[in-house]
Coordinates of C-alpha atoms and ligand atoms in Angstrom, one line a residue:
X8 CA 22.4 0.5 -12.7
X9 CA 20.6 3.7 -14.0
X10 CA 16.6 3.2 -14.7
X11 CA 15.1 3.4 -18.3
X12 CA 13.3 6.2 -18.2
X13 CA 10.5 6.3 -21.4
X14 CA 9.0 9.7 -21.2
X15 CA 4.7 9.7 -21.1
X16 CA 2.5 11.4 -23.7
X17 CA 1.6 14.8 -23.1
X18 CA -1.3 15.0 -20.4
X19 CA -3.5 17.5 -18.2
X20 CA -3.6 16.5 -14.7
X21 CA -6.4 18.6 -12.8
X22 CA -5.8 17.6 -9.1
X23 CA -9.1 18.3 -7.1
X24 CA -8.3 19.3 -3.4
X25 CA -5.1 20.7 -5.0
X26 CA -3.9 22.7 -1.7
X27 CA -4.4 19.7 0.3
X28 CA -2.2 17.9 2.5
X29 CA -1.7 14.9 0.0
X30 CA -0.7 17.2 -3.3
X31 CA 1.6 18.5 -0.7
X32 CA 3.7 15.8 0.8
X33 CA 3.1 13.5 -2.4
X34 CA 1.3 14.5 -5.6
X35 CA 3.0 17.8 -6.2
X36 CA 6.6 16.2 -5.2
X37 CA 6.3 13.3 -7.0
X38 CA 5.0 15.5 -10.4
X39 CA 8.5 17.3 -10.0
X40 CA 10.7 14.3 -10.0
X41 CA 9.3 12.9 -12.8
X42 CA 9.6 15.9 -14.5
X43 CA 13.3 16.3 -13.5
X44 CA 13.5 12.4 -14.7
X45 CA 12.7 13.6 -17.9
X46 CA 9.4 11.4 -17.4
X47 CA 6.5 14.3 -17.7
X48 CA 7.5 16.7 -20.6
X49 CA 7.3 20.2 -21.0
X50 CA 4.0 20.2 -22.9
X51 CA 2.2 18.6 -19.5
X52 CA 0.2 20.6 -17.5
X53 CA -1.0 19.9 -13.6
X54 CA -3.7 22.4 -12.7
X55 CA -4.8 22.8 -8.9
X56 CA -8.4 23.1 -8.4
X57 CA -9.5 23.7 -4.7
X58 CA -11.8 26.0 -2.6
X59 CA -9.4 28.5 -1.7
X60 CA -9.2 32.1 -3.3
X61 CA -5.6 31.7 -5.5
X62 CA -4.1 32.8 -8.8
X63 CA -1.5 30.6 -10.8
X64 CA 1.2 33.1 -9.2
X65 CA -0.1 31.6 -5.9
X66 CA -0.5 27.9 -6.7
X67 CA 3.1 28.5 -7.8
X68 CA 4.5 29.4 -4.5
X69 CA 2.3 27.0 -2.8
X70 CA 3.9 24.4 -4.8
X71 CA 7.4 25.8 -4.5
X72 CA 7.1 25.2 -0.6
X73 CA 5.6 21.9 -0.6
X74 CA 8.5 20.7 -3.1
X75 CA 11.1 22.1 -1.4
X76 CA 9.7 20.7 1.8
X77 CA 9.2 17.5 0.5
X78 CA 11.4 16.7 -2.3
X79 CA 14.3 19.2 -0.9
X80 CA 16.7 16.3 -1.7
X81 CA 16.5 16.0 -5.3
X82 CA 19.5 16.8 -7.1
X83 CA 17.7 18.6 -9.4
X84 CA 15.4 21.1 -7.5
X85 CA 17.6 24.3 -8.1
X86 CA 17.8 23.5 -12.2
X87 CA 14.6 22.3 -13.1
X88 CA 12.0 23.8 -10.0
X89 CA 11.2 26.9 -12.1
X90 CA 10.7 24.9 -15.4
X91 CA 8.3 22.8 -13.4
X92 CA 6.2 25.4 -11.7
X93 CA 6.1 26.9 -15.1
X94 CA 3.9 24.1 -16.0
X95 CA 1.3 24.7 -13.3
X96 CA -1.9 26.4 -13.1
X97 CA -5.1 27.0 -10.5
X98 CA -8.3 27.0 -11.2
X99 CA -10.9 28.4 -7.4
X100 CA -13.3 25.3 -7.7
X101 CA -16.5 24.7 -5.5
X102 CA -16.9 20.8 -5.9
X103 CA -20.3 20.5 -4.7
X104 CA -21.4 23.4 -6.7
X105 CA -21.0 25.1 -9.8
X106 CA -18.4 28.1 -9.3
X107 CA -15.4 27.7 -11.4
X108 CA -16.2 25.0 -13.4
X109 CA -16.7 27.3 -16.6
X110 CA -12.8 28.4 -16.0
X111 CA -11.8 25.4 -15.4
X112 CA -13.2 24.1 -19.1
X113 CA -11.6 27.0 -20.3
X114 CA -8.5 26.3 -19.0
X115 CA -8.2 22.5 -20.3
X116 CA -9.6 23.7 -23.9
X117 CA -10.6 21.3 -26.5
X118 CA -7.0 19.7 -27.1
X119 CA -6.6 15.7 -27.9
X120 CA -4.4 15.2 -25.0
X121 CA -4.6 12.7 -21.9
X122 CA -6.5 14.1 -19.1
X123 CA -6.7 12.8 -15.6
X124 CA -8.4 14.1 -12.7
X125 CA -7.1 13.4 -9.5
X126 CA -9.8 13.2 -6.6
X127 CA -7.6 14.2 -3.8
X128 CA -10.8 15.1 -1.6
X129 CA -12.7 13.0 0.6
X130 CA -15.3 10.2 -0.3
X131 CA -18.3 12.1 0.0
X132 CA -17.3 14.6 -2.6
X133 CA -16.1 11.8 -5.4
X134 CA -20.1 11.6 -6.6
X135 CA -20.4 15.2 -6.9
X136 CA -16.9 15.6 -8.9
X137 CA -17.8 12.2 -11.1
X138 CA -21.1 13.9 -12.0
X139 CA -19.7 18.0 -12.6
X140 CA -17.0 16.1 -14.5
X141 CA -19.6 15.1 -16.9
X142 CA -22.0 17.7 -17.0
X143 CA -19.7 20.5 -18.0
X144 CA -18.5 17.8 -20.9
X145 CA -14.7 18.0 -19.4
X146 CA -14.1 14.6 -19.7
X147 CA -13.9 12.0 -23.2
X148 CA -14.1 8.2 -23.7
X149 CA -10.6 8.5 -22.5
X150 CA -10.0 10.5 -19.6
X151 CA -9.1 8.7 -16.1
X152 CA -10.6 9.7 -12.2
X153 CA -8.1 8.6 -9.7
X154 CA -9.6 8.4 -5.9
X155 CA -7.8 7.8 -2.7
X156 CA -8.3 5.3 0.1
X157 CA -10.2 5.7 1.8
X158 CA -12.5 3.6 -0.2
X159 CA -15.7 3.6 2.2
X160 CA -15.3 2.4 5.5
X161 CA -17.6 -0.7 4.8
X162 CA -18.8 -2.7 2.1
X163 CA -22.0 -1.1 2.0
X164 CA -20.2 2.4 1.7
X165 CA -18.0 0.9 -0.7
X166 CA -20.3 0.0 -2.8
X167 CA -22.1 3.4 -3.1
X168 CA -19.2 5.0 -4.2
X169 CA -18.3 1.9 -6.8
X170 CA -21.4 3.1 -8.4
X171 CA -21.6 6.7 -8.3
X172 CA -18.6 6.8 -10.1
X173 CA -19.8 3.5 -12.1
X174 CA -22.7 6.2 -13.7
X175 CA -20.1 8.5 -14.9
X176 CA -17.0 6.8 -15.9
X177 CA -16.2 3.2 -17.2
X178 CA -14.2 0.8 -14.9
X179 CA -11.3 0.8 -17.0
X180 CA -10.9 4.4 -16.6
X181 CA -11.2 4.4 -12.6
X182 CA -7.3 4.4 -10.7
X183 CA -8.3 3.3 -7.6
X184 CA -4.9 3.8 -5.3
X185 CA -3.5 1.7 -2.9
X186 CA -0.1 3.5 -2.1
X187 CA 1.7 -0.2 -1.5
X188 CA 1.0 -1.6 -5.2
X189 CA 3.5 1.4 -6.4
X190 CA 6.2 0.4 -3.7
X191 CA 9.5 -1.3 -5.9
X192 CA 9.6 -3.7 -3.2
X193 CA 6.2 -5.0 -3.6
X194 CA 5.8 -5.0 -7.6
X195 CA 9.2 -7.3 -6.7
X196 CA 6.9 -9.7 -4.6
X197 CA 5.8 -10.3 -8.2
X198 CA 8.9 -10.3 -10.0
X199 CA 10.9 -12.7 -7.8
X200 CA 7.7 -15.3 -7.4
X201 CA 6.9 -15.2 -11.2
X202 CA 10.4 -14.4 -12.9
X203 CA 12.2 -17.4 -11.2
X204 CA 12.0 -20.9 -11.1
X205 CA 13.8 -21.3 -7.8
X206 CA 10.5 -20.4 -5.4
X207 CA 7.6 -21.0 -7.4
X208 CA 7.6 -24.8 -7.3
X209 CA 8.1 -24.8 -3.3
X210 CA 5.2 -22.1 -3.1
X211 CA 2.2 -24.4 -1.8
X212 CA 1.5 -25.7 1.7
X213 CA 3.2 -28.8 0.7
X214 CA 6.8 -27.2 1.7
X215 CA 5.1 -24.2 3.3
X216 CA 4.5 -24.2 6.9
X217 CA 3.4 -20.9 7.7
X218 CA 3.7 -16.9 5.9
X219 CA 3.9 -13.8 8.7
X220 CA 3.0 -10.8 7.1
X221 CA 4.4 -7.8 9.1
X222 CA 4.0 -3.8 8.7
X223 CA 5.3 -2.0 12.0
X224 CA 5.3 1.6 12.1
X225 CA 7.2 3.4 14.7
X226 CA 5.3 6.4 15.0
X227 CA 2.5 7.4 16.5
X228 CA -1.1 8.5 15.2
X229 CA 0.3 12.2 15.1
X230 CA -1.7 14.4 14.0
X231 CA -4.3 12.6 11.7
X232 CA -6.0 11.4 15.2
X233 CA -9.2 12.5 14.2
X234 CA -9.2 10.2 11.0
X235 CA -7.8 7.6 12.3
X236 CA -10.1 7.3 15.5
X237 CA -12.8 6.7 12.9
X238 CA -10.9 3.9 11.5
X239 CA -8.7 2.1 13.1
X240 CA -6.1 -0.4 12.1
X241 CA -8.1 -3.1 10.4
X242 CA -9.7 -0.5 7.8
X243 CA -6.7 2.1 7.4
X244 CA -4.1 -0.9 7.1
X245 CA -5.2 -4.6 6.7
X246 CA -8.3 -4.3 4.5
X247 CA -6.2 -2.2 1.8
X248 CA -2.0 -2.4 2.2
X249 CA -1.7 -5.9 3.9
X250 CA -4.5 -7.6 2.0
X251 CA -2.6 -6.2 -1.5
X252 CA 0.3 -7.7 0.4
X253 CA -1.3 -11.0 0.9
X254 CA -2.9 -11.3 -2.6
X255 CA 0.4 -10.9 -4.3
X256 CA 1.8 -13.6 -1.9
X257 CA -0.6 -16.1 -2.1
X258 CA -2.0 -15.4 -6.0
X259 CA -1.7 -17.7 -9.0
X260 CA 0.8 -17.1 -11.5
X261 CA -1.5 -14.9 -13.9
X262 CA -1.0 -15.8 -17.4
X263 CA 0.5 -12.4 -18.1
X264 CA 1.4 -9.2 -16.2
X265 CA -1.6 -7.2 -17.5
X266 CA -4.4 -5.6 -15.5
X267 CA -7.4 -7.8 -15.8
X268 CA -5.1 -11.1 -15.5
X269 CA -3.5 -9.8 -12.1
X270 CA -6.3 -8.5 -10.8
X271 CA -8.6 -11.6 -11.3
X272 CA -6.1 -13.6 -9.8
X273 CA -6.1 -11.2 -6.5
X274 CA -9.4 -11.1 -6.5
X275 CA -9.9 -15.1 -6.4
X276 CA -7.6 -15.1 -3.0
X277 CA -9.8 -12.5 -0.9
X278 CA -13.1 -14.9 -2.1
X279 CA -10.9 -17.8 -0.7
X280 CA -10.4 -16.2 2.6
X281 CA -12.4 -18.0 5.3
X282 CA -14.1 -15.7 8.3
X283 CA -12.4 -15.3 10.7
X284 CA -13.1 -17.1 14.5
X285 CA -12.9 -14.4 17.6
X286 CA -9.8 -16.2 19.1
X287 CA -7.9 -15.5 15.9
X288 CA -7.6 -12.1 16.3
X289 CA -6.0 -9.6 18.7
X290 CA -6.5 -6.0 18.7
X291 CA -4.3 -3.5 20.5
X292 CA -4.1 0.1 21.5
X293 CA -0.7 1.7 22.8
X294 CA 0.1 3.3 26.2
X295 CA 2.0 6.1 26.9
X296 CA 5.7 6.1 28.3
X297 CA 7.3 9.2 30.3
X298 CA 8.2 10.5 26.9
X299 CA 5.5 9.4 24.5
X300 CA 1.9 10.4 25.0
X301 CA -0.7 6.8 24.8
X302 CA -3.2 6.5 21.7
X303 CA -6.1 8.0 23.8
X304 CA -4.3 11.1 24.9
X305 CA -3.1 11.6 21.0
X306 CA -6.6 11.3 19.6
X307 CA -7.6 13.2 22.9
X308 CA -10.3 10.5 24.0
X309 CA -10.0 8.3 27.1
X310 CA -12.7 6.4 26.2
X311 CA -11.8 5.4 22.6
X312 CA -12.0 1.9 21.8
X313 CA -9.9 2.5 18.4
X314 CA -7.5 -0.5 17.1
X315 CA -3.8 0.8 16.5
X316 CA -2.8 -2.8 16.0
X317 CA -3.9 -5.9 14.9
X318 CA -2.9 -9.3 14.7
X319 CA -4.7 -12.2 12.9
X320 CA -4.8 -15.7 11.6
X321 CA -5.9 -15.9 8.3
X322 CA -6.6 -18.9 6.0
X323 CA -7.0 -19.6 2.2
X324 CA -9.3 -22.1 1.3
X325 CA -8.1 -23.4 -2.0
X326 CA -5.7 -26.3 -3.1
X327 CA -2.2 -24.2 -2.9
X328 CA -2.8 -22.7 0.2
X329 CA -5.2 -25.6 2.6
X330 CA -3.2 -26.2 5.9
X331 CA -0.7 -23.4 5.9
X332 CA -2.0 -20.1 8.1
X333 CA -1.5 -16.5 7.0
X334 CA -0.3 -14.5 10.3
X335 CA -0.9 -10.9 9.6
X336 CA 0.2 -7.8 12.0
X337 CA 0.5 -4.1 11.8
X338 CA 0.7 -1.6 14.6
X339 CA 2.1 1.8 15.6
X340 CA 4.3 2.9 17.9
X341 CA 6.3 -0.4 17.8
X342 CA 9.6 -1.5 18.3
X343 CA 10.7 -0.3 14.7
X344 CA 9.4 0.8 11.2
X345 CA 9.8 -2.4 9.7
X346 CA 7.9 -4.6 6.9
X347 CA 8.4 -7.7 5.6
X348 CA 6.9 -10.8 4.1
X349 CA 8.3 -14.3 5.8
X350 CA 7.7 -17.6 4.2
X351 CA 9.0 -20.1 6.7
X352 CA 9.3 -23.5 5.3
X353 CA 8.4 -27.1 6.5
X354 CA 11.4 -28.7 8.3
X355 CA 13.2 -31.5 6.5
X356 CA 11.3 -34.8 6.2
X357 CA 14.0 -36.4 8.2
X358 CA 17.0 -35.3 9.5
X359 CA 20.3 -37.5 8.8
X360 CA 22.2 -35.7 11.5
X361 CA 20.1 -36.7 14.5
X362 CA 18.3 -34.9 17.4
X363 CA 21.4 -33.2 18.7
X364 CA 21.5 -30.9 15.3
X365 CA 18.3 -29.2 16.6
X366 CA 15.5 -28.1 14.5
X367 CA 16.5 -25.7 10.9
X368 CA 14.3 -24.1 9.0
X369 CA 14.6 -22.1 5.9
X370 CA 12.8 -19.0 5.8
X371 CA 12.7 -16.8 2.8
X372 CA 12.4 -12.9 3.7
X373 CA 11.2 -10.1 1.6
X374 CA 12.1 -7.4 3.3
X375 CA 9.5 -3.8 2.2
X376 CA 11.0 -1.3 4.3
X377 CA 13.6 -0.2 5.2
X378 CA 16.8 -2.0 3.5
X379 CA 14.6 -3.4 0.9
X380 CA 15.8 -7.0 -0.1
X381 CA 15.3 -10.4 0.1
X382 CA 17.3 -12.9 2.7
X383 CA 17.1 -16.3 2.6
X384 CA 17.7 -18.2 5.7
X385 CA 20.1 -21.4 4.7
X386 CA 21.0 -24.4 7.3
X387 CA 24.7 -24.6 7.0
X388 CA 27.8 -26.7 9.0
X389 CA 28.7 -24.8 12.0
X390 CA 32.1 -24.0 11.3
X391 CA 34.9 -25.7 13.2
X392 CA 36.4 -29.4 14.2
X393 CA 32.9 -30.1 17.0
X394 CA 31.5 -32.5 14.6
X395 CA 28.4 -32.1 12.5
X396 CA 26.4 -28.8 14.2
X397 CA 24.3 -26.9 12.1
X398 CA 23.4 -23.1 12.3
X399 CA 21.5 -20.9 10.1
X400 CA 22.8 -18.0 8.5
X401 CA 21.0 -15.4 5.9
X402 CA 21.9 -15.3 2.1
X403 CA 21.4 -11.9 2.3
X404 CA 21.0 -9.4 -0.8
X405 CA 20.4 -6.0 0.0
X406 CA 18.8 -4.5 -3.3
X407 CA 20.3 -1.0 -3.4
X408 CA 24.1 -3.6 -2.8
X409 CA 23.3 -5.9 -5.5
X410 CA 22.4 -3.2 -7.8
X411 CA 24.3 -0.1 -7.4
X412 CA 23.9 3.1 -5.7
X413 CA 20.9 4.4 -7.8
X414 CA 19.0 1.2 -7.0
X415 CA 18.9 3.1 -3.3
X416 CA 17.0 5.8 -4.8
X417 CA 13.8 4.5 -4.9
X418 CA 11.0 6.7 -6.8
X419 CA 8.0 7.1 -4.2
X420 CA 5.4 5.2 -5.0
X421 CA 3.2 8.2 -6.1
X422 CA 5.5 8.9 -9.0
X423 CA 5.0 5.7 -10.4
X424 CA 1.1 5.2 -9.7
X425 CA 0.9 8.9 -11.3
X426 CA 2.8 7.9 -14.2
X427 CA 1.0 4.3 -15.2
X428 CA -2.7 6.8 -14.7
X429 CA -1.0 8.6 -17.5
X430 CA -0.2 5.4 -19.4
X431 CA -3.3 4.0 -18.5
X432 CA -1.8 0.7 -16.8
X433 CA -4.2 -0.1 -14.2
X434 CA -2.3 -3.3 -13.5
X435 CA -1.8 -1.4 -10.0
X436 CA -4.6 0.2 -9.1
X437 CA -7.6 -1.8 -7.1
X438 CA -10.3 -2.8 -9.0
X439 CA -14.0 -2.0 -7.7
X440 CA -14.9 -5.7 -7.3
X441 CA -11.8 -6.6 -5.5
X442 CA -12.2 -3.5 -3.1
X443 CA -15.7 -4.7 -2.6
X444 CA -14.6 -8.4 -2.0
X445 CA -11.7 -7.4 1.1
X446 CA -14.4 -5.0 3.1
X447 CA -17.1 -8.6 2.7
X448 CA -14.0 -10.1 4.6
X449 CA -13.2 -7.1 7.3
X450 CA -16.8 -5.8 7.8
X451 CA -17.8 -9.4 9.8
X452 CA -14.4 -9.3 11.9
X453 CA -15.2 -5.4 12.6
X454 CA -18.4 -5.9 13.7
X455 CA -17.6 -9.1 16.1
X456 CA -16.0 -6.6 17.8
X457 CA -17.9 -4.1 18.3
X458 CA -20.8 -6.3 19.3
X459 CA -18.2 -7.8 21.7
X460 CA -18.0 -4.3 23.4
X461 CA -14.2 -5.6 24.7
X462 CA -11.8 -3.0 24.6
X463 CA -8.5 -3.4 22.7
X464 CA -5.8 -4.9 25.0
X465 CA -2.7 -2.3 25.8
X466 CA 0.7 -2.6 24.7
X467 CA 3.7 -0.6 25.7
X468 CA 5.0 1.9 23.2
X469 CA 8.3 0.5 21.3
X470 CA 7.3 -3.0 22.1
X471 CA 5.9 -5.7 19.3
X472 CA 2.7 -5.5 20.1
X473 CA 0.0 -6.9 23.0
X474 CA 1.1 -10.3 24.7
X475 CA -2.2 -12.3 23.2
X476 CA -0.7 -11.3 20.0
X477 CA 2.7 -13.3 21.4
X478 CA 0.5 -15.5 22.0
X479 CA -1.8 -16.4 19.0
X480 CA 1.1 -17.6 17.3
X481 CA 2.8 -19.5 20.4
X482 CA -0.3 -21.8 20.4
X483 CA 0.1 -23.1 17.3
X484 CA 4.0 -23.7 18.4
X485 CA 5.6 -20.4 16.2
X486 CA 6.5 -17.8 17.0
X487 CA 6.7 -14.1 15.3
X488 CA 9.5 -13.0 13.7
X489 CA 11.3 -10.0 16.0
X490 CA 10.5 -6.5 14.6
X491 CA 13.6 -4.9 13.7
X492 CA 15.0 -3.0 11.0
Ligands
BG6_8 C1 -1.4 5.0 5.1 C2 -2.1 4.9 6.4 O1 -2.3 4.5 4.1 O2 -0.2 4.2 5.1 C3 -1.2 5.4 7.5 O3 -3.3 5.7 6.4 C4 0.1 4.6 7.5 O4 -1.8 5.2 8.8 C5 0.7 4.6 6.1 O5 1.0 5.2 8.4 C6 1.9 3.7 6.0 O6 2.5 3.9 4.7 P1 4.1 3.7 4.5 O7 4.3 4.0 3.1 O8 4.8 4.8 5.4 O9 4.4 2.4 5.0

C-alpha cells in the first residue's frame, strides 16, 4: 500500500548548527527523502548556518557525505542527490554575535514564503538565536523556531528557556521536538485507541490490571558519554519519550485530532501523576563484560553516579486510571533493542473451567520497535482430545505483513516532524506547559536521589536490567514482560 504523498508549500528552512551532528545523521537525510518523495519541491530552500568558515560549494559536499552516509539506502540517491544539493546554501553565522547575520537576511530576501528556523544548537544559545532572529527583522507573524531536547534539565531551566523564546515568538509558532511523537508506531497508539471501538471501552482500570511501558536499547552510551553523564536516564528518556508514551496511553479521547485538543488532554495526565515513593523506583548502571566496556569506563569516570536505567511505578490519579499501576523501564545495554507498550488485562471474573485451566490473561501489545505491530494475546482450547486445557497464543499482525512491503519502509521520524513544522501542525510537537508539567513530576524523584547519595545498583550488560527492578514488579505479584525483539 503506497503512501499519499501531498507535496508542502514552498519554504526556507535555515538550520542553525547546520554542520552538526544532528543535520548530519537526521535533518539533512530526512530533507532528501522528502524531496525524493516528491514532498519538498524544487522552489524549497535549506540553508546551513554555523560557525565554521564554508561556501555553498562546501555545505554541498558536507551534505553529500552525510546523505550518502545516512540515507545511502534510498532508492533514489543517485537520481535526485544533485537536484537536492542544488537546493542548499550556507550562510558562516556567529549565534551569540552579530557576524553573518546581514548575509544571512540577504540570502532569505523579502519573499512571502514559509520560513522555519531550526535550532539545532544547544539550550544556551536558543535565547540569543530567538532574539537575533528578531532584531535583524528575519522572521514574520508566521515563521516557526524548532528546538531540540534537551529541553532544560529541570523545571526551573525549563522554564527560562519557555520564556526567552516566549519574548520573541508566539507559542503557536514554537516546534518543540520529541523524536517519539513522529515515530508511525506511536501516532498508531492513537489511531488504534481512538479509530476503533474494539479497545476503547475496556481501556479503564475496570478491565485493566496493569500497563508496562518498555524502551530497551542494546547499545551502549558510545560516544555521547559526556552528555549523557550530565543526564542520565530519567531526563534523556522518561521525562520526554516514555512520558509522550504514557500520555498517549492513558489520555482521553480528545474531541478531535488537532493540536490544542491532544495536547490538553496530555497535559491533564502528567498533572494526574502522583509523586513518586523511594521504593517505587530503581535505578541502574551497567557493568562491563570481557567484551563490553561498563558505563563508568565509557563515560571514563569510576565514580559516576549516572542512571543508565530506570524502572518505576507510576500512578494516575483520576477516574479511568485509579487502581491500575503504570510500570515504566528503559535502559541500555540490555538484552535487546526492543519497545513496546503492554496492556495486560484483569483475569476473567470467574473461570467455568476450574482451577486445573490455570490462570489466562489477555494482554494487548503495541510493539514500537523493531517489527512494529500490535499482538493480542487470546486464551484459546489447547488443541487435542486431553479435555478442556487452555493456552494462549498471539493474534499477531505484523504492520509491514498486513500492509505490504512499503508499509516496512517507515519514513524516520524527522521527515515527518520536519514536514508538519512546514505545515504548521503542531499536533506533535510538546507544548511549553506540558514540558514544564513532566520536569514538576521528575525534578522531586531526581532530587530523592541525589539527596539519598545511594549509588545506582549494577546490572550485567545484555541482561533486563538490576534484580530490584525484577523485583518491584514481583511484589505486587507481576512480573515484566521478557525483553526481546
Ligand atoms: C534519544 C536519547 O533522545 O533517544 C538517546 O538521547 C536514545 O539516548 C535515543 O538512545 C533513542 O531513540 P530511538 O529512536 O533509537 O529509540
Amino acid at each position: 500500500m503506497a503512501s499519499r504523498v501531498i507535496p508542502v508549500q514552498p519554504f526556507d528552512l535555515v538550520i542553525f548548527g547546520g554542520t552538526g551532528d544532528l543535520a548530519r545523521r537526521k535533518i539533512l537525510p530526512a530533507l532528501f527523502r522528502r524531496y525524493c518523495a516528491g514532498q519538498m519541491g524544487a522552489e524549497a530552500r535549506v540553508i546551513g548556518a554555523a560557525r565554521a568558515d564554508m561556501d555553498d560549494a562546501g555545505y554541498r559536499d558536507f551534505a553529500r557525505a552525510a546523505i550518502t552516509e545516512f540515507s545511502a539506502d534510498s532508492a533514489y540517491a543517485h537520481t535526485h542527490l544533485d537536484d537536492f544539493l542544488a537546493r542548499l546554501g550556507y550562510v558562516t553565522l556567529d549565534a551569540g554575535g552579530d557576524e553573518g547575520w546581514g548575509a544571512l537576511k540577504k540570502t532569505l530576501g523579502e519573499g512571502e514564503r514559509i520560513r522555519a528556523f531550526y535550532f539545532s544548537v544547544g539550550p544556551s544559545l536558543f535565547g540569543d538565536l530567538a532574539a537575533r532572529i528578531e532584531t535583524h527583522g528575519l522572521a514574520g507573524a508566521d515563521a516557526r523556531v524548532v528546538v531540540e531536547k534537551p529541553f532544560g534539565r529541570d523545571l526551573a531551566s525549563a522554564r527560562a528557556l519557555n520564556s526567552a523564546l516566549a519574548r520573541h515568538f508566539d507559542e503557536t509558532q514554537i516546534y518543540r521536538i520529541d523524536h517519539y511523537l513522529g515515530k508511525e508506531t506511536v501516532q498508531n497508539l492513537m489511531a488504534i485507541r481512538f479509530g476503533n471501538m474494539l479497545f476503547e471501552p475496556l481501556w479503564n482500570s475496570q478491565y485493566v490490571d496493569h500497563i508496562q511501558i518498555t524502551v530497551a536499547e542494546s547499545g551502549g552510551v558510545g560516544a555521547r558519554g559526556e552528555y549523557y553523564d550530565k543526564s542520565g536516564a530519567m531526563r534523556d528518556m522518561v521525562q520526554n519519550h516514555i512520558m509522550q508514551l504514557l500520555c498517549l496511553t492513558a489520555m482521553e479521547p480528545p474531541a478531535k485530532y488537532d493540536p490544542h485538543a491532544v495536547r490538553d488532554e496530555k497535559l491533564k495526565v502528567i498533572r494526574a501523576l502522583g509523586p513518586i515513593e523511594p521504593a517505587d523506583v530503581v535505578r541502574g548502571q551497567y557493568e562491563g563484560s570481557e567484551s563490553l566496556p561498563s558505563y563508568q569506563s565509557e563515560v571514563g569516570s569510576d565514580e559516576t553516579d549516572t542512571e543508565s536505567f530506570v524502572a518505576l511505578k507510576a500512578r494516575i490519579g483520576n477516574w479511568r486510571w485509579a487502581g491500575t499501576p503504570f510500570y515504566l523501564r528503559t535502559g541500555k545495554r540490555l538484552r535487546a533493542r526492543a519497545s513496546e507498550i503492554a496492556v495486560v488485562f484483569k483475569d476473567a471474573p470467574h473461570s467455568i473451567f476450574g482451577a486445573d485451566a490455570g490462570r489466562h490473561r489477555n494482554i494487548l501489545t503495541i510493539r514500537l520497535q523493531p517489527n512494529e505491530g500490535i499482538e493480542m494475546g487470546v486464551t484459546i482450547k489447547e488443541p487435542g482430545p486431553g479435555g478442556m486445557r487452555l493456552v494462549d497464543v498471539p493474534l499477531d499482525m505484523t504492520f509491514s505483513e498486513a500492509l505490504g512491503p512499503d508499509a516496512a519502509d517507515v519514513p524516520d521520524a524527522y521527515e515527518r516532524l520536519i514536514m508538519d513544522v512546514i505545515r504548521g501542525d503542531q499536533t506533535l510537537f510538546m507544548r511549553g506547559d506540558e514540558v514544564e508539567a513532566a520536569w514538576e513530576w521528575t525534578d522531586p524523584i531526581i532530587e530523592a536521589w541525589e539527596a539519598s547519595g545511594t549509588a545506582p545498583c549494577t546490572y550485567a550488560p545484555g541482561s533486563a536490567g538490576p534484580d530490584d527492578a525484577l523485583a518491584l514488579m514481583h511484589r505486587d505479584g507481576r512480573r515484566w514482560r521478557e525483553i526481546r525483539t
